[in-house]
Amino acid sequence: MGKILMGPQTLIYPMPALLVGANVDGKPNFMVVAWGGIANGEPPMISVAIRHHRYTHKGIRQNLTFSVNVPSTEMVRETDYCGLTSGSKVNKVEACQFKVFYGKLDNAPLIEQCPINLECKVVHILDLGSHSLIVGRIEETHISESCLTDGKPDINKIKPLTYATAPDRQYQALGGVIAKAYSIGKELKAR
Amino acid sequence: MGKILMGPQTLIYPMPALLVGANVDGKPNFMVVAWGGIANGEPPMISVAIRHHRYTHKGIRQNLTFSVNVPSTEMVRETDYCGLTSGSKVNKVEACQFKVFYGKLDNAPLIEQCPINLECKVVHILDLGSHSLIVGRIEETHISESCLTDGKPDINKIKPLTYATAPDRQYQALGGVIAKAYSIGKELKAR
């Protein structure tokens, strides 16, 4: 069977479901972002794509700081709620019963219930069309003690969500380990 | 239990395992990229973070085009091989038996065996430190006919890989559906 052309599509898998936070007019707000990823190694940076008119975008521009929080599968209701609603109309922190705390940066609100929290300082904002690509330097990383094994982050305890648009718009868990990285490929090397 | 500070870390989940392709000195080459994501909606764009000295980086700068190929779990050996080796030393296409084809763009090599292939034109290259963040406009999307259900991409047939660094460096499959997006959050709305 062959290939079908679909025109230009934002079609990659998997995508994360991240809760991006900012203080807007001094109050913490969070939105869901599936369009984001690590942007640099040294120094550590992350990029997130956010529509210009979004309420969180306003807060990021106000403070030039933001947070990235990785929700677990147990938080799927709250995560989806943050995607369904706007902070301009509802208090998401209250509705989701998020315990908000702050770290090094004054205006990067972090969610206690999320296993991983990154505090970020804006280094670039690229206007790409419908969205801004916001690049932030990761200033600090917080991880829930309960998600560590032998002092290291454990993905089986973090239990992150992935977001998929096809066939339906849905959140999925991670599945089984397929192979060790930097290892299984050696079988081809040996050929 | 509380939170542990880890300093600035490139810690988000899930990350994809993408095969980024470019012609280098006229020949197709592919590398694995876990640091990438959708960067814009209209027009569709994607960003990938690549170390400056990488062989594929050279090809992207030569042509200002690249491809993003989404491998399936069946391609984990080939995917890992592309991360273990450099195109400056080995012919990855030959070693992996990739069937390479081209679409609209002359120098964006696509892998037939990958369920999804994006052809991209470079619109920005941001030097962020150790890596370049390369932003590309998606010019065309190819999908394997066998990965469609009722004409729509089906993630259960695409079977993408995720890459995780913790606790071990490993590739994982996607797991079960947790909830419908733009839906489960309504339960909180109703409260």
mmCIF file of C-alpha atoms in Angstrom:
data_model
loop_
_atom_site.group_PDB
_atom_site.id
_atom_site.type_symbol
_atom_site.label_atom_id
_atom_site.label_comp_id
_atom_site.label_asym_id
_atom_site.label_seq_id
_atom_site.Cartn_x
_atom_site.Cartn_y
_atom_site.Cartn_z
ATOM 1 C CA MET A 1 0.000 0.000 0.000
ATOM 2 C CA GLY A 2 1.186 3.483 -0.758
ATOM 3 C CA LYS A 3 1.114 6.951 0.679
ATOM 4 C CA ILE A 4 -1.681 9.501 0.790
ATOM 5 C CA LEU A 5 -0.996 13.252 0.554
ATOM 6 C CA MET A 6 -2.774 15.279 3.211
ATOM 7 C CA GLY A 7 -1.417 18.780 2.579
ATOM 8 C CA PRO A 8 0.449 20.640 5.336
ATOM 9 C CA GLN A 9 -0.636 19.142 8.687
ATOM 10 C CA THR A 10 0.567 19.482 12.276
ATOM 11 C CA LEU A 11 0.843 15.711 12.478
ATOM 12 C CA ILE A 12 3.466 14.260 14.795
ATOM 13 C CA TYR A 13 3.187 11.667 17.549
ATOM 14 C CA PRO A 14 3.410 11.514 20.426
ATOM 15 C CA MET A 15 2.576 14.968 21.742
ATOM 16 C CA PRO A 16 2.683 15.826 25.446
ATOM 17 C CA ALA A 17 -0.114 17.377 27.494
ATOM 18 C CA LEU A 18 1.640 20.106 29.476
ATOM 19 C CA LEU A 19 0.166 22.650 31.859
ATOM 20 C CA VAL A 20 1.795 25.984 31.126
ATOM 21 C CA GLY A 21 1.414 28.530 33.910
ATOM 22 C CA ALA A 22 1.799 32.280 34.226
ATOM 23 C CA ASN A 23 0.638 34.980 36.552
ATOM 24 C CA VAL A 24 -1.868 37.144 34.696
ATOM 25 C CA ASP A 25 -2.526 40.493 36.319
ATOM 26 C CA GLY A 26 -0.907 39.021 39.424
ATOM 27 C CA LYS A 27 -2.975 35.831 39.595
ATOM 28 C CA PRO A 28 -1.874 32.304 38.626
ATOM 29 C CA ASN A 29 -3.426 30.751 35.530
ATOM 30 C CA PHE A 30 -2.763 27.544 33.589
ATOM 31 C CA MET A 31 -3.423 26.313 30.055
ATOM 32 C CA VAL A 32 -2.861 22.993 28.277
ATOM 33 C CA VAL A 33 -0.152 22.919 25.654
ATOM 34 C CA ALA A 34 0.457 19.930 23.370
ATOM 35 C CA TRP A 35 2.742 21.898 21.084
ATOM 36 C CA GLY A 36 5.963 22.095 22.973
ATOM 37 C CA GLY A 37 9.291 20.392 23.480
ATOM 38 C CA ILE A 38 12.833 20.725 24.703
ATOM 39 C CA ALA A 39 14.652 23.369 22.669
ATOM 40 C CA ASN A 40 18.247 23.294 23.934
ATOM 41 C CA GLY A 41 20.581 21.229 26.072
ATOM 42 C CA GLU A 42 23.145 23.626 27.518
ATOM 43 C CA PRO A 43 21.661 25.766 28.900
ATOM 44 C CA PRO A 44 18.415 23.767 29.228
ATOM 45 C CA MET A 45 15.545 25.413 27.329
ATOM 46 C CA ILE A 46 11.987 24.565 26.344
ATOM 47 C CA SER A 47 9.649 25.935 23.692
ATOM 48 C CA VAL A 48 5.864 26.152 23.750
ATOM 49 C CA ALA A 49 3.528 27.350 20.998
ATOM 50 C CA ILE A 50 0.665 29.518 22.233
ATOM 51 C CA ARG A 51 -2.019 31.437 20.334
ATOM 52 C CA HIS A 52 -1.533 35.193 20.618
ATOM 53 C CA HIS A 53 -4.912 35.947 22.151
ATOM 54 C CA ARG A 54 -4.652 33.382 24.948
ATOM 55 C CA TYR A 55 -4.948 34.636 28.500
ATOM 56 C CA THR A 56 -1.775 32.832 29.592
ATOM 57 C CA HIS A 57 0.082 34.509 26.708
ATOM 58 C CA LYS A 58 -0.806 37.852 28.243
ATOM 59 C CA GLY A 59 0.726 36.791 31.559
ATOM 60 C CA ILE A 60 3.891 35.502 29.934
ATOM 61 C CA ARG A 61 4.355 38.846 28.159
ATOM 62 C CA GLN A 62 3.691 40.734 31.401
ATOM 63 C CA ASN A 63 6.370 38.924 33.417
ATOM 64 C CA LEU A 64 8.584 37.207 30.842
ATOM 65 C CA THR A 65 8.438 34.133 33.023
ATOM 66 C CA PHE A 66 6.292 30.995 32.857
ATOM 67 C CA SER A 67 6.126 27.474 34.208
ATOM 68 C CA VAL A 68 5.730 24.075 32.575
ATOM 69 C CA ASN A 69 4.010 21.452 34.707
ATOM 70 C CA VAL A 70 3.788 17.797 33.680
ATOM 71 C CA PRO A 71 0.442 16.357 34.812
ATOM 72 C CA SER A 72 -0.036 12.677 35.558
ATOM 73 C CA THR A 73 -2.814 10.437 34.280
ATOM 74 C CA GLU A 74 -4.669 11.016 37.572
ATOM 75 C CA MET A 75 -4.963 14.681 36.623
ATOM 76 C CA VAL A 76 -6.652 14.158 33.273
ATOM 77 C CA ARG A 77 -9.890 15.869 34.395
ATOM 78 C CA GLU A 78 -8.068 18.995 35.602
ATOM 79 C CA THR A 79 -5.796 19.019 32.557
ATOM 80 C CA ASP A 80 -8.716 18.888 30.159
ATOM 81 C CA TYR A 81 -10.581 21.521 32.149
ATOM 82 C CA CYS A 82 -7.627 23.885 31.683
ATOM 83 C CA GLY A 83 -7.988 23.343 27.928
ATOM 84 C CA LEU A 84 -11.746 23.872 27.886
ATOM 85 C CA THR A 85 -11.821 27.133 29.801
ATOM 86 C CA SER A 86 -10.181 30.557 29.775
ATOM 87 C CA GLY A 87 -8.639 32.250 32.794
ATOM 88 C CA SER A 88 -10.337 35.422 31.634
ATOM 89 C CA LYS A 89 -13.662 33.866 32.674
ATOM 90 C CA VAL A 90 -12.970 31.330 35.408
ATOM 91 C CA ASN A 91 -10.518 30.800 38.244
ATOM 92 C CA LYS A 92 -8.908 27.547 37.113
ATOM 93 C CA VAL A 93 -6.793 27.187 40.256
ATOM 94 C CA GLU A 94 -9.923 27.168 42.375
ATOM 95 C CA ALA A 95 -11.941 24.912 40.069
ATOM 96 C CA CYS A 96 -9.100 22.380 39.836
ATOM 97 C CA GLN A 97 -8.078 22.743 43.470
ATOM 98 C CA PHE A 98 -4.485 23.233 42.396
ATOM 99 C CA LYS A 99 -2.053 23.867 45.233
ATOM 100 C CA VAL A 100 0.073 26.628 43.730
ATOM 101 C CA PHE A 101 3.597 27.380 44.918
ATOM 102 C CA TYR A 102 6.509 29.469 43.685
ATOM 103 C CA GLY A 103 10.203 28.685 43.424
ATOM 104 C CA LYS A 104 13.069 30.921 42.291
ATOM 105 C CA LEU A 105 10.998 33.066 39.953
ATOM 106 C CA ASP A 106 8.361 35.376 41.355
ATOM 107 C CA ASN A 107 5.829 34.960 38.572
ATOM 108 C CA ALA A 108 6.060 31.341 37.471
ATOM 109 C CA PRO A 109 3.259 29.554 39.362
ATOM 110 C CA LEU A 110 3.842 25.823 39.942
ATOM 111 C CA ILE A 111 1.286 23.099 40.608
ATOM 112 C CA GLU A 112 2.107 20.958 43.640
ATOM 113 C CA GLN A 113 0.054 18.012 42.321
ATOM 114 C CA CYS A 114 2.040 17.792 39.058
ATOM 115 C CA PRO A 115 5.008 15.404 39.358
ATOM 116 C CA ILE A 116 7.359 17.739 37.447
ATOM 117 C CA ASN A 117 7.524 21.539 37.443
ATOM 118 C CA LEU A 118 9.877 23.696 35.400
ATOM 119 C CA GLU A 119 10.460 27.388 36.112
ATOM 120 C CA CYS A 120 11.280 29.259 32.906
ATOM 121 C CA LYS A 121 12.542 32.679 31.890
ATOM 122 C CA VAL A 122 11.607 33.870 28.384
ATOM 123 C CA VAL A 123 14.580 34.202 26.025
ATOM 124 C CA HIS A 124 12.764 34.418 22.649
ATOM 125 C CA ILE A 125 9.239 35.022 21.411
ATOM 126 C CA LEU A 126 8.859 34.185 17.706
ATOM 127 C CA ASP A 127 5.659 35.303 16.020
ATOM 128 C CA LEU A 128 5.064 32.477 13.547
ATOM 129 C CA GLY A 129 1.500 33.263 12.426
ATOM 130 C CA SER A 130 -1.390 32.009 14.527
ATOM 131 C CA HIS A 131 0.944 31.190 17.428
ATOM 132 C CA SER A 132 3.934 32.578 19.264
ATOM 133 C CA LEU A 133 6.749 30.138 19.785
ATOM 134 C CA ILE A 134 7.960 31.022 23.258
ATOM 135 C CA VAL A 135 11.431 29.806 24.153
ATOM 136 C CA GLY A 136 12.258 29.742 27.856
ATOM 137 C CA ARG A 137 15.420 28.982 29.750
ATOM 138 C CA ILE A 138 14.715 26.382 32.444
ATOM 139 C CA GLU A 139 15.877 27.973 35.682
ATOM 140 C CA GLU A 140 14.819 25.271 38.118
ATOM 141 C CA THR A 141 13.232 21.815 38.084
ATOM 142 C CA HIS A 142 11.030 20.483 40.869
ATOM 143 C CA ILE A 143 10.040 16.846 41.095
ATOM 144 C CA SER A 144 7.714 15.143 43.538
ATOM 145 C CA GLU A 145 9.679 12.979 45.943
ATOM 146 C CA SER A 146 7.147 10.201 45.403
ATOM 147 C CA CYS A 147 8.127 10.033 41.697
ATOM 148 C CA LEU A 148 11.757 9.184 42.332
ATOM 149 C CA THR A 149 13.369 5.740 42.408
ATOM 150 C CA ASP A 150 16.860 5.670 43.874
ATOM 151 C CA GLY A 151 16.911 9.443 43.598
ATOM 152 C CA LYS A 152 16.136 9.458 39.859
ATOM 153 C CA PRO A 153 12.912 10.475 38.086
ATOM 154 C CA ASP A 154 10.875 7.358 37.320
ATOM 155 C CA ILE A 155 8.477 7.569 34.395
ATOM 156 C CA ASN A 156 6.405 4.720 35.837
ATOM 157 C CA LYS A 157 5.641 6.902 38.841
ATOM 158 C CA ILE A 158 5.349 10.168 36.897
ATOM 159 C CA LYS A 159 2.761 8.582 34.567
ATOM 160 C CA PRO A 160 2.597 11.426 32.027
ATOM 161 C CA LEU A 161 -0.277 12.002 29.618
ATOM 162 C CA THR A 162 0.013 12.129 25.851
ATOM 163 C CA TYR A 163 -2.434 13.984 23.672
ATOM 164 C CA ALA A 164 -3.523 12.661 20.303
ATOM 165 C CA THR A 165 -5.798 14.197 17.711
ATOM 166 C CA ALA A 166 -6.475 11.078 15.699
ATOM 167 C CA PRO A 167 -8.701 9.209 15.379
ATOM 168 C CA ASP A 168 -10.382 11.119 18.234
ATOM 169 C CA ARG A 169 -9.020 13.882 20.419
ATOM 170 C CA GLN A 170 -7.891 11.847 23.397
ATOM 171 C CA TYR A 171 -5.416 11.508 26.252
ATOM 172 C CA GLN A 172 -3.404 8.322 26.473
ATOM 173 C CA ALA A 173 -1.046 6.809 29.003
ATOM 174 C CA LEU A 174 2.375 5.535 28.086
ATOM 175 C CA GLY A 175 2.581 1.844 27.298
ATOM 176 C CA GLY A 176 5.184 -0.840 27.668
ATOM 177 C CA VAL A 177 8.895 -0.522 27.065
ATOM 178 C CA ILE A 178 9.748 -1.510 23.496
ATOM 179 C CA ALA A 179 13.535 -1.481 23.778
ATOM 180 C CA LYS A 180 16.506 0.112 25.462
ATOM 181 C CA ALA A 181 17.780 3.207 23.700
ATOM 182 C CA TYR A 182 21.419 3.433 22.632
ATOM 183 C CA SER A 183 21.352 -0.329 22.687
ATOM 184 C CA ILE A 184 18.838 -2.124 20.443
ATOM 185 C CA GLY A 185 20.288 -0.379 17.368
ATOM 186 C CA LYS A 186 23.607 -2.138 17.900
ATOM 187 C CA GLU A 187 22.017 -5.238 16.375
ATOM 188 C CA LEU A 188 22.038 -3.432 13.033
ATOM 189 C CA LYS A 189 25.588 -2.232 13.591
ATOM 190 C CA ALA A 190 26.698 -5.844 13.933
ATOM 191 C CA ARG A 191 25.226 -6.887 10.587
ATOM 192 C CA MET B 1 5.699 14.063 50.502
ATOM 193 C CA GLY B 2 7.330 17.164 49.133
ATOM 194 C CA LYS B 3 9.324 18.298 46.157
ATOM 195 C CA ILE B 4 12.998 17.854 45.377
ATOM 196 C CA LEU B 5 14.974 20.529 43.516
ATOM 197 C CA MET B 6 17.035 19.165 40.625
ATOM 198 C CA GLY B 7 18.474 22.333 39.107
ATOM 199 C CA PRO B 8 17.742 23.196 35.464
ATOM 200 C CA GLN B 9 16.845 19.940 33.672
ATOM 201 C CA THR B 10 15.431 19.096 30.251
ATOM 202 C CA LEU B 11 12.734 17.049 31.921
ATOM 203 C CA ILE B 12 9.380 16.786 30.165
ATOM 204 C CA TYR B 13 7.309 13.762 29.227
ATOM 205 C CA PRO B 14 6.451 12.340 26.871
ATOM 206 C CA MET B 15 9.009 13.079 24.195
ATOM 207 C CA PRO B 16 8.706 11.739 20.656
ATOM 208 C CA ALA B 17 11.307 9.747 18.743
ATOM 209 C CA LEU B 18 11.403 11.414 15.339
ATOM 210 C CA LEU B 19 13.627 10.667 12.368
ATOM 211 C CA VAL B 20 14.775 13.977 10.928
ATOM 212 C CA GLY B 21 16.132 13.741 7.390
ATOM 213 C CA ALA B 22 18.233 15.916 5.137
ATOM 214 C CA ASN B 23 20.367 15.499 2.083
ATOM 215 C CA VAL B 24 23.978 16.031 3.079
ATOM 216 C CA ASP B 25 26.309 16.648 0.148
ATOM 217 C CA GLY B 26 23.516 15.314 -2.055
ATOM 218 C CA LYS B 27 22.887 12.077 -0.143
ATOM 219 C CA PRO B 28 19.980 11.330 2.243
ATOM 220 C CA ASN B 29 20.762 11.005 5.951
ATOM 221 C CA PHE B 30 18.583 10.620 9.055
ATOM 222 C CA MET B 31 19.025 11.291 12.769
ATOM 223 C CA VAL B 32 16.823 10.697 15.826
ATOM 224 C CA VAL B 33 15.353 13.768 17.468
ATOM 225 C CA ALA B 34 13.441 13.649 20.772
ATOM 226 C CA TRP B 35 13.560 17.393 21.210
ATOM 227 C CA GLY B 36 10.948 18.659 18.820
ATOM 228 C CA GLY B 37 7.310 19.613 18.568
ATOM 229 C CA ILE B 38 4.691 21.501 16.629
ATOM 230 C CA ALA B 39 5.546 25.211 16.591
ATOM 231 C CA ASN B 40 2.616 26.871 14.813
ATOM 232 C CA GLY B 41 -0.898 26.170 13.573
ATOM 233 C CA GLU B 42 -1.500 28.455 10.607
ATOM 234 C CA PRO B 43 0.696 27.983 8.684
ATOM 235 C CA PRO B 44 1.674 24.574 10.110
ATOM 236 C CA MET B 45 5.238 24.572 11.461
ATOM 237 C CA ILE B 46 7.452 22.278 13.474
ATOM 238 C CA SER B 47 10.622 22.866 15.487
ATOM 239 C CA VAL B 48 13.506 20.488 16.141
ATOM 240 C CA ALA B 49 16.571 21.022 18.335
ATOM 241 C CA ILE B 50 19.816 19.738 16.805
ATOM 242 C CA ARG B 51 23.420 20.028 17.989
ATOM 243 C CA HIS B 52 25.433 22.304 15.733
ATOM 244 C CA HIS B 53 28.062 19.744 14.792
ATOM 245 C CA ARG B 54 25.617 17.031 13.728
ATOM 246 C CA TYR B 55 25.907 15.751 10.179
ATOM 247 C CA THR B 56 22.185 16.261 9.503
ATOM 248 C CA HIS B 57 22.543 19.877 10.655
ATOM 249 C CA LYS B 58 25.045 20.399 7.856
ATOM 250 C CA GLY B 59 22.543 19.110 5.315
ATOM 251 C CA ILE B 60 19.733 21.290 6.642
ATOM 252 C CA ARG B 61 21.956 24.370 6.331
ATOM 253 C CA GLN B 62 22.991 23.351 2.799
ATOM 254 C CA ASN B 63 19.439 23.062 1.483
ATOM 255 C CA LEU B 64 17.245 24.855 4.022
ATOM 256 C CA THR B 65 14.879 21.909 3.809
ATOM 257 C CA PHE B 66 14.418 18.850 5.989
ATOM 258 C CA SER B 67 11.961 16.076 6.689
ATOM 259 C CA VAL B 68 10.372 14.746 9.862
ATOM 260 C CA ASN B 69 9.452 11.072 9.783
ATOM 261 C CA VAL B 70 7.427 9.396 12.529
ATOM 262 C CA PRO B 71 8.677 5.830 13.024
ATOM 263 C CA SER B 72 6.458 3.062 14.382
ATOM 264 C CA THR B 73 7.287 0.634 17.174
ATOM 265 C CA GLU B 74 8.324 -1.921 14.530
ATOM 266 C CA MET B 75 11.130 0.428 13.506
ATOM 267 C CA VAL B 76 12.719 0.736 16.941
ATOM 268 C CA ARG B 77 15.956 -0.996 15.845
ATOM 269 C CA GLU B 78 16.414 1.325 12.858
ATOM 270 C CA THR B 79 15.429 4.380 14.902
ATOM 271 C CA ASP B 80 17.979 3.618 17.586
ATOM 272 C CA TYR B 81 20.629 2.856 14.982
ATOM 273 C CA CYS B 82 20.139 6.350 13.534
ATOM 274 C CA GLY B 83 20.852 7.717 17.019
ATOM 275 C CA LEU B 84 23.929 5.573 17.587
ATOM 276 C CA THR B 85 25.724 6.385 14.354
ATOM 277 C CA SER B 86 26.765 9.384 12.285
ATOM 278 C CA GLY B 87 26.117 9.797 8.581
ATOM 279 C CA SER B 88 29.672 11.071 8.296
ATOM 280 C CA LYS B 89 30.834 7.508 8.900
ATOM 281 C CA VAL B 90 28.092 5.131 7.780
ATOM 282 C CA ASN B 91 25.367 5.001 5.171
ATOM 283 C CA LYS B 92 22.306 4.806 7.418
ATOM 284 C CA VAL B 93 19.868 4.393 4.526
ATOM 285 C CA GLU B 94 21.670 1.264 3.421
ATOM 286 C CA ALA B 95 22.142 -0.139 6.956
ATOM 287 C CA CYS B 96 18.480 0.415 7.817
ATOM 288 C CA GLN B 97 17.209 -0.559 4.370
ATOM 289 C CA PHE B 98 15.154 2.615 4.255
ATOM 290 C CA LYS B 99 13.190 3.113 1.051
ATOM 291 C CA VAL B 100 13.773 6.823 0.446
ATOM 292 C CA PHE B 101 11.450 8.931 -1.684
ATOM 293 C CA TYR B 102 10.963 12.643 -2.334
ATOM 294 C CA GLY B 103 7.814 14.747 -2.506
ATOM 295 C CA LYS B 104 7.450 18.452 -3.303
ATOM 296 C CA LEU B 105 10.859 19.483 -2.001
ATOM 297 C CA ASP B 106 13.999 18.345 -3.765
ATOM 298 C CA ASN B 107 16.147 17.863 -0.690
ATOM 299 C CA ALA B 108 13.833 16.547 2.014
ATOM 300 C CA PRO B 109 14.300 12.762 1.939
ATOM 301 C CA LEU B 110 11.314 10.749 3.214
ATOM 302 C CA ILE B 111 11.254 7.202 4.595
ATOM 303 C CA GLU B 112 8.617 5.008 2.980
ATOM 304 C CA GLN B 113 8.454 2.679 6.013
ATOM 305 C CA CYS B 114 7.548 5.514 8.417
ATOM 306 C CA PRO B 115 3.770 5.970 8.758
ATOM 307 C CA ILE B 116 4.000 9.780 8.668
ATOM 308 C CA ASN B 117 6.367 12.014 6.688
ATOM 309 C CA LEU B 118 6.499 15.806 6.810
ATOM 310 C CA GLU B 119 8.338 17.898 4.227
ATOM 311 C CA CYS B 120 9.653 21.105 5.775
ATOM 312 C CA LYS B 121 11.194 24.367 4.611
ATOM 313 C CA VAL B 122 13.395 26.207 7.132
ATOM 314 C CA VAL B 123 11.964 29.534 8.290
ATOM 315 C CA HIS B 124 14.139 30.177 11.373
ATOM 316 C CA ILE B 125 17.359 28.847 12.860
ATOM 317 C CA LEU B 126 17.876 30.009 16.453
ATOM 318 C CA ASP B 127 21.291 29.397 17.980
ATOM 319 C CA LEU B 128 20.413 28.686 21.615
ATOM 320 C CA GLY B 129 23.741 27.379 22.901
ATOM 321 C CA SER B 130 24.564 23.709 22.414
ATOM 322 C CA HIS B 131 21.707 23.299 19.911
ATOM 323 C CA SER B 132 20.062 25.095 17.033
ATOM 324 C CA LEU B 133 16.306 25.315 17.241
ATOM 325 C CA ILE B 134 15.277 24.836 13.639
ATOM 326 C CA VAL B 135 11.758 25.948 12.754
ATOM 327 C CA GLY B 136 10.332 24.582 9.533
ATOM 328 C CA ARG B 137 7.123 25.270 7.646
ATOM 329 C CA ILE B 138 5.380 21.986 6.889
ATOM 330 C CA GLU B 139 4.882 21.978 3.123
ATOM 331 C CA GLU B 140 3.369 18.534 2.686
ATOM 332 C CA THR B 141 2.270 15.576 4.818
ATOM 333 C CA HIS B 142 2.407 11.983 3.646
ATOM 334 C CA ILE B 143 0.696 9.176 5.503
ATOM 335 C CA SER B 144 0.760 5.459 4.829
ATOM 336 C CA GLU B 145 -2.587 4.319 3.494
ATOM 337 C CA SER B 146 -2.448 1.386 5.905
ATOM 338 C CA CYS B 147 -2.498 3.811 8.874
ATOM 339 C CA LEU B 148 -5.848 5.370 7.989
ATOM 340 C CA THR B 149 -9.268 4.452 9.343
ATOM 341 C CA ASP B 150 -12.163 5.950 7.396
ATOM 342 C CA GLY B 151 -9.676 8.258 5.699
ATOM 343 C CA LYS B 152 -8.319 9.631 8.981
ATOM 344 C CA PRO B 153 -4.934 9.004 10.637
ATOM 345 C CA ASP B 154 -5.308 6.307 13.300
ATOM 346 C CA ILE B 155 -2.801 6.365 16.143
ATOM 347 C CA ASN B 156 -3.462 2.674 16.836
ATOM 348 C CA LYS B 157 -2.125 1.878 13.385
ATOM 349 C CA ILE B 158 0.637 4.496 13.395
ATOM 350 C CA LYS B 159 1.984 3.098 16.689
ATOM 351 C CA PRO B 160 4.481 5.892 17.413
ATOM 352 C CA LEU B 161 7.462 5.545 19.734
ATOM 353 C CA THR B 162 8.135 7.720 22.738
ATOM 354 C CA TYR B 163 11.587 8.265 24.131
ATOM 355 C CA ALA B 164 12.227 8.524 27.855
ATOM 356 C CA THR B 165 15.442 9.214 29.722
ATOM 357 C CA ALA B 166 14.323 8.047 33.140
ATOM 358 C CA PRO B 167 14.793 5.690 34.834
ATOM 359 C CA ASP B 168 16.640 4.208 31.827
ATOM 360 C CA ARG B 169 16.991 5.541 28.328
ATOM 361 C CA GLN B 170 14.214 3.647 26.634
ATOM 362 C CA TYR B 171 11.594 3.615 23.901
ATOM 363 C CA GLN B 172 7.993 3.027 24.897
ATOM 364 C CA ALA B 173 4.752 2.453 23.047
ATOM 365 C CA LEU B 174 1.613 4.424 23.744
ATOM 366 C CA GLY B 175 -0.770 2.894 26.239
ATOM 367 C CA GLY B 176 -4.492 2.895 26.722
ATOM 368 C CA VAL B 177 -6.869 5.802 26.280
ATOM 369 C CA ILE B 178 -7.372 7.624 29.587
ATOM 370 C CA ALA B 179 -10.139 9.968 28.518
ATOM 371 C CA LYS B 180 -11.622 11.965 25.668
ATOM 372 C CA ALA B 181 -10.132 15.427 25.300
ATOM 373 C CA TYR B 182 -12.407 18.472 25.283
ATOM 374 C CA SER B 183 -14.830 16.293 27.169
ATOM 375 C CA ILE B 184 -13.716 14.797 30.517
ATOM 376 C CA GLY B 185 -12.948 18.279 31.860
ATOM 377 C CA LYS B 186 -16.634 19.185 31.612
ATOM 378 C CA GLU B 187 -17.186 17.189 34.784
ATOM 379 C CA LEU B 188 -15.308 19.898 36.663
ATOM 380 C CA LYS B 189 -17.201 22.602 34.817
ATOM 381 C CA ALA B 190 -20.454 21.148 36.124
ATOM 382 C CA ARG B 191 -19.337 21.302 39.759
#
